[in-house]
mmCIF file of C-alpha atoms and ligand atoms in Angstrom:
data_model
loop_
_atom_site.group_PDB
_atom_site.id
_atom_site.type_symbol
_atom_site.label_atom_id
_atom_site.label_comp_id
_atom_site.label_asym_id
_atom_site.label_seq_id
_atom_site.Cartn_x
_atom_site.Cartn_y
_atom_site.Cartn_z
ATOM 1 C CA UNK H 11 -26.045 25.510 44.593
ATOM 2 C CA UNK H 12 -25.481 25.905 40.577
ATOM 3 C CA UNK H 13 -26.438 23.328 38.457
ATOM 4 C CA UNK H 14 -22.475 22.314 38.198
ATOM 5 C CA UNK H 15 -22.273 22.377 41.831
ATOM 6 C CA UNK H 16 -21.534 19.202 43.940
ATOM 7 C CA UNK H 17 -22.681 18.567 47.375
ATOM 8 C CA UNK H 18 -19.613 20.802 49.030
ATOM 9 C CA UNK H 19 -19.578 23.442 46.527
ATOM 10 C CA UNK H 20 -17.362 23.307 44.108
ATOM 11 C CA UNK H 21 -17.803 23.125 40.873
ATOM 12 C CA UNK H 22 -18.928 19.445 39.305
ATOM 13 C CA UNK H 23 -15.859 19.082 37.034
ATOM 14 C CA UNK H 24 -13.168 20.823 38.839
ATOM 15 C CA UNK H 25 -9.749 19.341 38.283
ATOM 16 C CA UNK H 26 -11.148 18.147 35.251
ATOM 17 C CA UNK H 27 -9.015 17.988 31.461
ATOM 18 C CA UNK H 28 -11.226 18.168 28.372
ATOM 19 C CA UNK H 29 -10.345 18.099 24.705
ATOM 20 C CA UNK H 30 -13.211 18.973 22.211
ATOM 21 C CA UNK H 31 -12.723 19.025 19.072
ATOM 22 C CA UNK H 32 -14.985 21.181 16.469
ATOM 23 C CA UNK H 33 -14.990 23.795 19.763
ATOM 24 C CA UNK H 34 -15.188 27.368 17.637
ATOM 25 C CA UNK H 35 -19.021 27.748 16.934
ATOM 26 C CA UNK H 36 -22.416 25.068 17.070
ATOM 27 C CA UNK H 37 -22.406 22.424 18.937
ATOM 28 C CA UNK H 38 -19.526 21.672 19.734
ATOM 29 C CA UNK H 39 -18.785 25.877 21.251
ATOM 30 C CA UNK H 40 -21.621 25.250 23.346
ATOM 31 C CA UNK H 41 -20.073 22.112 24.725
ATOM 32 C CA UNK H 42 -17.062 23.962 25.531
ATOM 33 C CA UNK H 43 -18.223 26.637 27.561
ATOM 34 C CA UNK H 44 -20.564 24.007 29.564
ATOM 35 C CA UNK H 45 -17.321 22.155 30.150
ATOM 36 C CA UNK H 46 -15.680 25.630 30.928
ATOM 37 C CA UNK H 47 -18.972 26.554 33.388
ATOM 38 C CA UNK H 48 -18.866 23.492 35.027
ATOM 39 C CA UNK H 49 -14.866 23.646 36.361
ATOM 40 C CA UNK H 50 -13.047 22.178 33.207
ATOM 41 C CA UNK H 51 -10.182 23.195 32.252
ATOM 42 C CA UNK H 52 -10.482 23.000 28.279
ATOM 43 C CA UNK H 53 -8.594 22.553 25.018
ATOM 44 C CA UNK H 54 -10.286 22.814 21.644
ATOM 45 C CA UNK H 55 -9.911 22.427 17.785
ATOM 46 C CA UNK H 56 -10.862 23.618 14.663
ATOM 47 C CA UNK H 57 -9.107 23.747 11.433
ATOM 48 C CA UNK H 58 -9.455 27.695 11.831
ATOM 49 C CA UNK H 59 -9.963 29.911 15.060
ATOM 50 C CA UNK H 60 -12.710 32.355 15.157
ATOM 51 C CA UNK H 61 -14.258 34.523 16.623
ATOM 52 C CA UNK H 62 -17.163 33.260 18.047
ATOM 53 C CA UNK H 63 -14.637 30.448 19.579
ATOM 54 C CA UNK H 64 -15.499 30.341 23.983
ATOM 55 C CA UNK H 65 -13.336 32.651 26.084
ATOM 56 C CA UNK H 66 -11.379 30.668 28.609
ATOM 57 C CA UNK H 67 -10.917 27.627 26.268
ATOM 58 C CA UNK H 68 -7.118 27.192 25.379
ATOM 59 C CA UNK H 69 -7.164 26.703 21.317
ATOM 60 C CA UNK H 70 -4.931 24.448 18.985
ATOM 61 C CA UNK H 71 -5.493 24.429 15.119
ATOM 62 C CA UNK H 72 -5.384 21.538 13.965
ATOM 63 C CA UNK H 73 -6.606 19.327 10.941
ATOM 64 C CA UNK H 74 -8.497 15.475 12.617
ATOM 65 C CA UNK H 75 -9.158 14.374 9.108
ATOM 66 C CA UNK H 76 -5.174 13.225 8.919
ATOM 67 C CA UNK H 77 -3.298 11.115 11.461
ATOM 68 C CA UNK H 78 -0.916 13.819 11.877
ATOM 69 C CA UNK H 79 -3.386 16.812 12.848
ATOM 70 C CA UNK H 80 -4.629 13.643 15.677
ATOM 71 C CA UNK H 81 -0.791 13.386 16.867
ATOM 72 C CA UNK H 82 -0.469 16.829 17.088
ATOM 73 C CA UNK H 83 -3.577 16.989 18.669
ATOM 74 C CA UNK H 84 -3.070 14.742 21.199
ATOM 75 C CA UNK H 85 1.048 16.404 21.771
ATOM 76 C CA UNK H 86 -0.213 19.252 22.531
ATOM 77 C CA UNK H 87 -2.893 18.315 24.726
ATOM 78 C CA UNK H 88 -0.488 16.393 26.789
ATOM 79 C CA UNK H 89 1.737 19.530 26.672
ATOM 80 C CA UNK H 90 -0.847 21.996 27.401
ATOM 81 C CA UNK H 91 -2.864 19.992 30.037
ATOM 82 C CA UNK H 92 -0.664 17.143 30.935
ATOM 83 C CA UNK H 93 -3.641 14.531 30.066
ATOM 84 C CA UNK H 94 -7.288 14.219 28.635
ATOM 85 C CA UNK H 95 -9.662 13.024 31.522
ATOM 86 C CA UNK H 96 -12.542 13.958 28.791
ATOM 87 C CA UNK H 97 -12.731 13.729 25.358
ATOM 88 C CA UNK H 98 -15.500 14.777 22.932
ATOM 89 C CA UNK H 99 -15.120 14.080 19.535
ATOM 90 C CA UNK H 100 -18.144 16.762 18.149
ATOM 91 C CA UNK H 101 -15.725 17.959 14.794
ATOM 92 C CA UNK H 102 -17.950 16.215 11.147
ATOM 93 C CA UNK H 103 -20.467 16.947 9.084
ATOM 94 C CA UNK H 104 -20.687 16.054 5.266
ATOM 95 C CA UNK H 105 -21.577 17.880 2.141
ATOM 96 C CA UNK H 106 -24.851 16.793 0.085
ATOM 97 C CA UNK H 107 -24.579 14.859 -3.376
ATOM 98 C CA UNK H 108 -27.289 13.711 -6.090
ATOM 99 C CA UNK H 109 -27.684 10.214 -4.641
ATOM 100 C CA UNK H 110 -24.710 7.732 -3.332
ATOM 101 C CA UNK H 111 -22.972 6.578 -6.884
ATOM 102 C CA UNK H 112 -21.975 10.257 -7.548
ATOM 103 C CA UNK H 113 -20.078 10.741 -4.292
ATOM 104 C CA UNK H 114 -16.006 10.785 -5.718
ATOM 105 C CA UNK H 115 -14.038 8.137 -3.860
ATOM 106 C CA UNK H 116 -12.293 10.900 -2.320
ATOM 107 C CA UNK H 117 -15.254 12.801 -0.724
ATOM 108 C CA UNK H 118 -16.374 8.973 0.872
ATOM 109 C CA UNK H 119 -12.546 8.853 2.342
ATOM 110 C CA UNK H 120 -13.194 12.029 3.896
ATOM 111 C CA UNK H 121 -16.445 11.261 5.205
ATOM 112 C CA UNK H 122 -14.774 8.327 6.753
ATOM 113 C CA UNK H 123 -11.570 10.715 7.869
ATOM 114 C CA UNK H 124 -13.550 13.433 9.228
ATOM 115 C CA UNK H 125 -16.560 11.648 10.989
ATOM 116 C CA UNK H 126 -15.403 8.439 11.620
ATOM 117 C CA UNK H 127 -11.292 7.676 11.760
ATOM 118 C CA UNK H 128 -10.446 11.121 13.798
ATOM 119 C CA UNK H 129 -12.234 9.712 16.418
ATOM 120 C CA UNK H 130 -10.321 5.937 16.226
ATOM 121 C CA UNK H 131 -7.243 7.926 15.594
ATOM 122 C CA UNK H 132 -7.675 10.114 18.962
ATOM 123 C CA UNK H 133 -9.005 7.648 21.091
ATOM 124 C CA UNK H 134 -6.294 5.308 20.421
ATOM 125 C CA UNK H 135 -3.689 8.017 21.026
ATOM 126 C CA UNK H 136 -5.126 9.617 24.675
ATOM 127 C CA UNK H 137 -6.738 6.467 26.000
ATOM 128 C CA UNK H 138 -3.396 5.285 27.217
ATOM 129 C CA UNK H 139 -2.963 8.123 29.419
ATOM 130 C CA UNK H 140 -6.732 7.168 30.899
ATOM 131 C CA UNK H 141 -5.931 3.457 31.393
ATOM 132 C CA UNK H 142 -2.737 4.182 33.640
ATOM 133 C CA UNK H 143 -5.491 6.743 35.296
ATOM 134 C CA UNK H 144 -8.052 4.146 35.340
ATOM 135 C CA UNK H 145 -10.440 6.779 34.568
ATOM 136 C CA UNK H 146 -11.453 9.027 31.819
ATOM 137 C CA UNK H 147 -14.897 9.371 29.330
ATOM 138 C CA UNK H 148 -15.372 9.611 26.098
ATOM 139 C CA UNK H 149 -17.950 11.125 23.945
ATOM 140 C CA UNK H 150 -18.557 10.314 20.001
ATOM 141 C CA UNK H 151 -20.928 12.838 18.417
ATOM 142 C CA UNK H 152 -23.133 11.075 15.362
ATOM 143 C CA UNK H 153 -26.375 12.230 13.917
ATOM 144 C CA UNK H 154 -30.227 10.802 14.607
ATOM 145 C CA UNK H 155 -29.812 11.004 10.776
ATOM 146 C CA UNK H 156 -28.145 7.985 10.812
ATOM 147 C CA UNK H 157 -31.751 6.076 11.715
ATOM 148 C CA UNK H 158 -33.096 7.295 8.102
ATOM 149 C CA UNK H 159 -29.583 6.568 6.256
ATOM 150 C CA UNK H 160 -30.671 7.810 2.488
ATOM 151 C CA UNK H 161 -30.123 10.394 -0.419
ATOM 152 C CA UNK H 162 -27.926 13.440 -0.777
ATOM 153 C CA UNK H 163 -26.176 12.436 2.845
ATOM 154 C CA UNK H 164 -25.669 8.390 2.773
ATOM 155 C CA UNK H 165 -21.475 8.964 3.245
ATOM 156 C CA UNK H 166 -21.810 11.194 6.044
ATOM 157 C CA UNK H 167 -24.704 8.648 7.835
ATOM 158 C CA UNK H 168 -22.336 5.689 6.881
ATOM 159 C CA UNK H 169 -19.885 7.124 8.541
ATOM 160 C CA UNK H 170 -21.632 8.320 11.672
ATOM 161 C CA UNK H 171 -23.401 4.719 11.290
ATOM 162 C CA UNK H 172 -19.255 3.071 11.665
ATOM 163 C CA UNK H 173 -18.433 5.434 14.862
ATOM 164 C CA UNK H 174 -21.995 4.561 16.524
ATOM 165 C CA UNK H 175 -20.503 0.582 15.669
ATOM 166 C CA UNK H 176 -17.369 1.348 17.000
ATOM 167 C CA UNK H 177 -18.751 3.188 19.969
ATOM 168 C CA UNK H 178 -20.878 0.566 21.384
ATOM 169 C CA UNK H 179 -17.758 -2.542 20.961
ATOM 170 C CA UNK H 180 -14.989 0.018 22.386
ATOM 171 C CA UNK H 181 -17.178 0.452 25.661
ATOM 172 C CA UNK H 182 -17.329 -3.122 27.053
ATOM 173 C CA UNK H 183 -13.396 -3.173 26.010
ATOM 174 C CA UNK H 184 -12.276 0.262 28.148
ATOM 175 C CA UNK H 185 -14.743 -0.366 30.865
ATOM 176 C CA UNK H 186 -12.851 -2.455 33.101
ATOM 177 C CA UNK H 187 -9.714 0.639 32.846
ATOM 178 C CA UNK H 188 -12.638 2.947 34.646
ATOM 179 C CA UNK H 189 -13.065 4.610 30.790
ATOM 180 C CA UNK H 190 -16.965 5.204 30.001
ATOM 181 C CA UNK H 191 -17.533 5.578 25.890
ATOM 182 C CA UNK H 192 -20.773 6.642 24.686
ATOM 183 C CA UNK H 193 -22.202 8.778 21.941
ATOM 184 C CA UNK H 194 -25.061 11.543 21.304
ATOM 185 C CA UNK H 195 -26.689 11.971 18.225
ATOM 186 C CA UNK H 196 -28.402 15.059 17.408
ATOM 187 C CA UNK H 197 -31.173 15.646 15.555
ATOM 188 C CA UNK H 198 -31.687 19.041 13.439
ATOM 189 C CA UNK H 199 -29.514 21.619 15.230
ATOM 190 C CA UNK H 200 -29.314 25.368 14.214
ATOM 191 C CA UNK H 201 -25.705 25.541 14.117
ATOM 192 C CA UNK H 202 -23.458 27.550 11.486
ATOM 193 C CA UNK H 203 -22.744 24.241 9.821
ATOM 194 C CA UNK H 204 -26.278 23.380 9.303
ATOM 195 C CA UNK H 205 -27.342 26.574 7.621
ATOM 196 C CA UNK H 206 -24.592 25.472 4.865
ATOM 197 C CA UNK H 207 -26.647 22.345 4.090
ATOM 198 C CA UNK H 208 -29.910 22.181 2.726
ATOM 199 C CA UNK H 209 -32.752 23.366 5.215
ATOM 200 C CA UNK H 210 -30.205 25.995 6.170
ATOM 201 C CA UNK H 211 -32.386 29.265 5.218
ATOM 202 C CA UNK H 212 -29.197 30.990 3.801
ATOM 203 C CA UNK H 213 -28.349 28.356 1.584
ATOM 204 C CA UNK H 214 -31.624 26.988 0.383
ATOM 205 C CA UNK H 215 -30.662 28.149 -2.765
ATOM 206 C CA UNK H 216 -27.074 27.226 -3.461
ATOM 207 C CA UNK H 217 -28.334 23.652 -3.517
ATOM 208 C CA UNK H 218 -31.615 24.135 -5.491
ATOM 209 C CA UNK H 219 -30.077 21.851 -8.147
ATOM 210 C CA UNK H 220 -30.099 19.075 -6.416
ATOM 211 C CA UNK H 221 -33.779 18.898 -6.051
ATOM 212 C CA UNK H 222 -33.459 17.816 -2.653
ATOM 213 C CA UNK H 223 -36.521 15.699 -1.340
ATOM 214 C CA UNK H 224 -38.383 17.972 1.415
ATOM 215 C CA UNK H 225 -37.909 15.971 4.519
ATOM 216 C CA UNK H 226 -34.263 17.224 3.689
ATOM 217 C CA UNK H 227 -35.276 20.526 3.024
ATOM 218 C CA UNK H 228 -37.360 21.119 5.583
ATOM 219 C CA UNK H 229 -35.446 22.067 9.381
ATOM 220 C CA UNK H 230 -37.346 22.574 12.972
ATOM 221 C CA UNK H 231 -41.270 21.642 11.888
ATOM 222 C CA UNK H 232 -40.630 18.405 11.277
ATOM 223 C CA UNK H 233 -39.977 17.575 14.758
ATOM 224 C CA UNK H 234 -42.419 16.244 17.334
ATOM 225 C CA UNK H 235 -41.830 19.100 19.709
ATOM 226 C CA UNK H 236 -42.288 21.601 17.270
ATOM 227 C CA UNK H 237 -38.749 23.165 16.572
ATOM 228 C CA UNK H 238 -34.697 22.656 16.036
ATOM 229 C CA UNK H 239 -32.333 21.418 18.549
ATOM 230 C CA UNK H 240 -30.296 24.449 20.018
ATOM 231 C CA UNK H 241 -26.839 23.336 20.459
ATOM 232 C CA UNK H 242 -27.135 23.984 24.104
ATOM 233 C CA UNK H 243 -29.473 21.164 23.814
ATOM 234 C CA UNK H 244 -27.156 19.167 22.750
ATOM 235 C CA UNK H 245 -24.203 20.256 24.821
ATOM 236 C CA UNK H 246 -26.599 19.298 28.371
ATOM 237 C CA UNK H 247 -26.827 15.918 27.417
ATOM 238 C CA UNK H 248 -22.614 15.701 26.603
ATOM 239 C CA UNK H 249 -22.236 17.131 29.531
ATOM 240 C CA UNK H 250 -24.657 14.885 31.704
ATOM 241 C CA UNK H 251 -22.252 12.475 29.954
ATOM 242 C CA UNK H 252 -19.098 13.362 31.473
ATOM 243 C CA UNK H 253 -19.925 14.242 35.048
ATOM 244 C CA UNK H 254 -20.374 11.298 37.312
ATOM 245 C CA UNK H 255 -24.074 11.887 37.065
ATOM 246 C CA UNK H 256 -23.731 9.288 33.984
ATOM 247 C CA UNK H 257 -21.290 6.853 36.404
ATOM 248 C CA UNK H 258 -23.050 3.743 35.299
ATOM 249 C CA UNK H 259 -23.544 5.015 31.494
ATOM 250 C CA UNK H 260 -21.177 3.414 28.866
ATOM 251 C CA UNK H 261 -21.646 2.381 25.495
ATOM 252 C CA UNK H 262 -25.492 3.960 25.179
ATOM 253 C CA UNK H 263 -26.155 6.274 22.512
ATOM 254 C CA UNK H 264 -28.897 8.877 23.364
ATOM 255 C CA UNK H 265 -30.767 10.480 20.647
ATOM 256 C CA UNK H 266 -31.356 14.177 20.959
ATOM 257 C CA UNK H 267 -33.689 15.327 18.393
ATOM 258 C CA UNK H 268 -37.077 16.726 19.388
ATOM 259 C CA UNK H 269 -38.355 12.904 18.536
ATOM 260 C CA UNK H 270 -37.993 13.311 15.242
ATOM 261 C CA UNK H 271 -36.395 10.114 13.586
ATOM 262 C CA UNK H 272 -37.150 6.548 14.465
ATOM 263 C CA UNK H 273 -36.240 4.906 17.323
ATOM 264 C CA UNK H 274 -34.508 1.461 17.830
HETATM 265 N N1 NAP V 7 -26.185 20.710 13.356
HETATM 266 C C1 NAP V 7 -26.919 19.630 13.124
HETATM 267 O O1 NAP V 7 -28.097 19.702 12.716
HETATM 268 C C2 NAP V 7 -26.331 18.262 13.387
HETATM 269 C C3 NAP V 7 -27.184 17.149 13.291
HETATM 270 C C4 NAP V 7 -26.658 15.875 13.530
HETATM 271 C C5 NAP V 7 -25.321 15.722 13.861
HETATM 272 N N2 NAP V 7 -24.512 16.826 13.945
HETATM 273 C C6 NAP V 7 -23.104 16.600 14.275
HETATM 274 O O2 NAP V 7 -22.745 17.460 15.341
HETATM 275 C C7 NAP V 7 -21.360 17.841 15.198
HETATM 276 C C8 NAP V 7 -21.239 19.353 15.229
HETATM 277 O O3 NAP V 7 -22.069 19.876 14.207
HETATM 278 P P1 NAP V 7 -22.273 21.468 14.015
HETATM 279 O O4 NAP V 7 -23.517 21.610 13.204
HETATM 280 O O5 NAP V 7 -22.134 22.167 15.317
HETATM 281 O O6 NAP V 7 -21.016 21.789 13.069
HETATM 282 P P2 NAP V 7 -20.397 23.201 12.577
HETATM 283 O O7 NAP V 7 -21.275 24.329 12.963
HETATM 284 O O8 NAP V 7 -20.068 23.008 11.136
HETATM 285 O O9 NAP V 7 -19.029 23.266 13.406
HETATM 286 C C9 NAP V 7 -18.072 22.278 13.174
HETATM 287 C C10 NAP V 7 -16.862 22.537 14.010
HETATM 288 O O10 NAP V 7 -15.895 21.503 13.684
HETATM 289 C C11 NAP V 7 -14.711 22.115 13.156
HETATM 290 N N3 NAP V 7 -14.158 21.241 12.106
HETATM 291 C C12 NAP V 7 -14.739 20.881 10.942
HETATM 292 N N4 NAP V 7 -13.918 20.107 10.231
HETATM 293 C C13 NAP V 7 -12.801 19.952 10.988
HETATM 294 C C14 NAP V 7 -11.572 19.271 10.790
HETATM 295 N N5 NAP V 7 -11.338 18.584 9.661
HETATM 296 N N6 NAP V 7 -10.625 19.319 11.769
HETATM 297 C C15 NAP V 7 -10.859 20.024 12.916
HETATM 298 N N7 NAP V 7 -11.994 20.694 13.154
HETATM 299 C C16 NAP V 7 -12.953 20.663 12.195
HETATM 300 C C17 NAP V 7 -15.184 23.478 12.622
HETATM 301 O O11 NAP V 7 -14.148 24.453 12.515
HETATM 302 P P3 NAP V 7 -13.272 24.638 11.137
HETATM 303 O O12 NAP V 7 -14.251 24.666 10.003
HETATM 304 O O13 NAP V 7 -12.507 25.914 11.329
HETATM 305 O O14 NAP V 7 -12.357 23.447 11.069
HETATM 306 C C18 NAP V 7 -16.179 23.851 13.724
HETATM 307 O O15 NAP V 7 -15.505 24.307 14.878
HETATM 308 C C19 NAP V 7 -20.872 17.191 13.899
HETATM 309 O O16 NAP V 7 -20.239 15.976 14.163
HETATM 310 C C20 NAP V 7 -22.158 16.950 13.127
HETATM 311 O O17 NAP V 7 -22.031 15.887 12.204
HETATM 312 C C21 NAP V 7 -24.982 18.087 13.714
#
């Protein structure tokens, strides 16, 4: 029996609807074709298809910063699957700046858009659909960063720090509709969007001005067991999520990181 297998065969999340946003490469590609291995029948996002983006996945392009790319979003996953049993919302990230009072209004907004709202915006637009279901799960992605909120990256952990917030009260409010909500935060992941940050060996230098401290430099060594996440890591432990493995899971928030940041 596979690993996705349940007891009479067929695959764990057969008959299954999933919408992941952030699907064409890292962590949130890997999720995708777990989803796809283990019976799903998939819909991504991305502002851009490319093409590293998982075979078998339908795609959509679409923006989740704005309240109309999560409308269209959530038409055409209505159109293109007829409902979301599963959602993941893996799309953020954050560029680095010289310390929290030179981050532009606008760059805080779209920390907030990007890795907080899209997921408010898209929950309250498919959960609906779950409650008249009385099923469904949902799955926030934030960052282990968020226990060591400082420096070049405080919008991007304040905003991770508002979905984990948001996470844990939605859970006790959708659990009696049969909807689970909880989030995974990875710690440092080789993914295409980390090596555009700092500790990303091709960009190391493209941010040498910001004379970064080297905890934020510094990638896979920091971490108790000795290397970076993979984003199959990560995906395992979304996936875990979803099935009915996690049936009495809701509102936790487990950190994947090699036991690198603080706990509690
Ligand atoms: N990698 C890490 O070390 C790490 C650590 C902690 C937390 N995380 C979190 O894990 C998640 C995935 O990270 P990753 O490193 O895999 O990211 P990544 O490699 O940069 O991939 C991000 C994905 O999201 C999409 N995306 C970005 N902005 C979007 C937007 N406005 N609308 C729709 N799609 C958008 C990207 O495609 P387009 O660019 O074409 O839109 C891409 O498919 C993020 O939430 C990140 O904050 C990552």
């Amino acid at each position: 029996m596979s690993t996705f297998e349940n007891g009479s065969g067929t695959r764990e999340l057969t008959g299954k609807r999933a919408l992941v946003t952030g699907g064409t490469r890292g962590i949130g590609a890997a999720v995708v074709r777990q989803l796809l291995d283990a019976g799903a029948e998939v819909l991504t996002t991305a502002r851009s298809a490319t093409r590293t983006a998982p075979q078998g996945a339908t795609f959509v392009a679409a923006d989740v910063r704005t309240r109309a790319g999560a409308q269209a979003l959530a038409a055409a996953a209505q159109e293109t699957l007829g409902g979301v049993d599963i959602l993941v919302h893996n799309a953020g990230g954050g560029r680095p700046y010289k310390g929290a009072s030179a981050v532009p209004d606008e760059e805080w907004q779209d920390a907030l858009d990007l890795n907080f709202l899209a997921a408010v915006r898209l929950d309250a637009l498919l959960t609906p659909g779950m409650r008249e279901r009385r099923s469904g799960t949902i799955v926030h992605v934030s960052s282990a960063a968020v226990r060591t909120p400082a420096g070049p990256f405080l919008h991007y952990t304040a905003a991770k720090a508002a979905l984990e917030n948001y996470s844990r009260g939605l859970a006790p409010e959708l659990a009696p509709s049969g909807i689970r909500v909880n989030t995974v935060s990875p710690g440092r992941t080789a993914t295409p969007g980390r090596t555009a940050t700092p500790g990303g060996e091709e960009t190391r230098e493209r941010w040498a001005h910001l004379d970064l401290a080297p905890g934020v430099v510094n990638a896979g060594d920091t971490a108790p067991l000795g290397r970076d996440g993979r984003p199959e890591d990560i995906a395992d432990t979304v996936l875990f999520l979803v099935t009915e493995r996690a049936g009495w899971l809701t509102g936790s928030n487990l950190v994947v990181d090699g036991g690198e940041f603080p706990r509690g």
